[in-house]
Amino acid sequence: MNKEFTSKHTASVHAGAAGDLQYNGLITPVFPSSAYDYEGVPITLYPRYFNTPNQKIVAEKLAVLEKAADGIIFSSGMAAIVTTLMALLKKGDHVVFQRDLYGGTFYAITKEFPKYGLSFTFVEGDNPEDFLHALTPETKLIYVESPSNPLLKIIDLARVAEIARQRGILTMIDNTFASPINQNPITLGIDIVAHSGTKYIGGHSDICCGAVLSSKEIIARVLESAIHFGGTLDAHTCWLVERSIKTLALRVNQQNINAQKIAEALSETAEVDHVYYPGLPSHPSHAIAAAQMTGFGGMLSFEVSHMDTNKLMSRLQLIRRAVSLGGVESTITSPAKTSHAKLTKPERMASGVTDQLLRLSVGIEDGNDLIDDLLQAIKKN
Ligand SMILES: *Cc1c(COP(=O)(O)O)cnc(C)c1O
């Protein structure tokens, strides 16, 4: 199980895999028991203890892919994120968050933190030095998302980690957009990686799960609270997640290739005003992205001013309008009407999320088919 994997493709298929030890089959069986013998074992197995076989196998697979020592699989991305924050923080602590967060995380912080005596500061933009200036003597954690939603901002993760390390502050990243294939923040000095596995890890728009990956010591602390909060994932879904991850590197590599092609094609289209994609040399943080990511990801956003965005989306024949992201099928969404709908229009404009912005989650279809679909919908005729 502790085999070193140098290739993400090989690790996606084989890491953590136990196989069927009873019948010598290739595939991990589903172990659905919620009741185990308690005699002669240090800790009884129980689904809410996050220690049953399918849970452990999928957590191990993700830990290997994220180059982390240990991990926990949860029932959703939010269960992973909120459990981790609550486990590591206590009354009176302060956290510095990036402002461009996933909406669910932003609302969890602003609605829940004050109830528990936790304080926080939001940092606008992507300059690590601004995080430094937001620190207080009570700051225990810095939390970032890179690439961010929906404008694909990139933060220099090694610099954020350095700022925090020097002061004994923990760092945490939501690595959902990059996936473990394109970015391993732990190798850049970040302490904790969270994922919404509902996106790339599940990858087929049919599973809700989450994960946290970190050192053995931090995972042990998170686990203690996780057992109390109970955001556990059942064996059947864990088994599906293990199956999904076998194609993670394959899927994400195809999504990287398609997204790059689409970003370049849209950049050359007169009707498109702006394309946000870290793989474009015109992206303001392209050099940082190239240094800290091994692929630029399958998410991109673009702006059009000549057409109502709903009209544009209804003209698409292949790409479906949908919330969520990371599936094998390409989907498109208006962030102003979905992730950023609760903001006022001036707040949205200030953050760059205009009514004319569209966010594309690029799937594994043929890239030229996707470009054809987008261009026939965008072009004036
Ligand atoms: C979807 C998402 C989440 C929340 O995950 P759930 O699985 O819906 O709980 C957190 N962060 C990002 C970046 C996401 O896209």
Coordinates of C-alpha atoms in Angstrom, one line a residue, residues 57 110 115 130 176 184 303 328 341:
I57 CA -9.1 2.6 0.5
T110 CA -20.2 34.4 7.5
K115 CA -22.0 31.9 16.5
D130 CA -2.2 41.3 1.4
T176 CA -11.3 21.4 -6.2
N184 CA -0.3 19.3 -5.3
E303 CA -17.5 37.5 -21.4
V328 CA -17.1 14.2 -18.3
A341 CA -26.8 35.3 -7.1

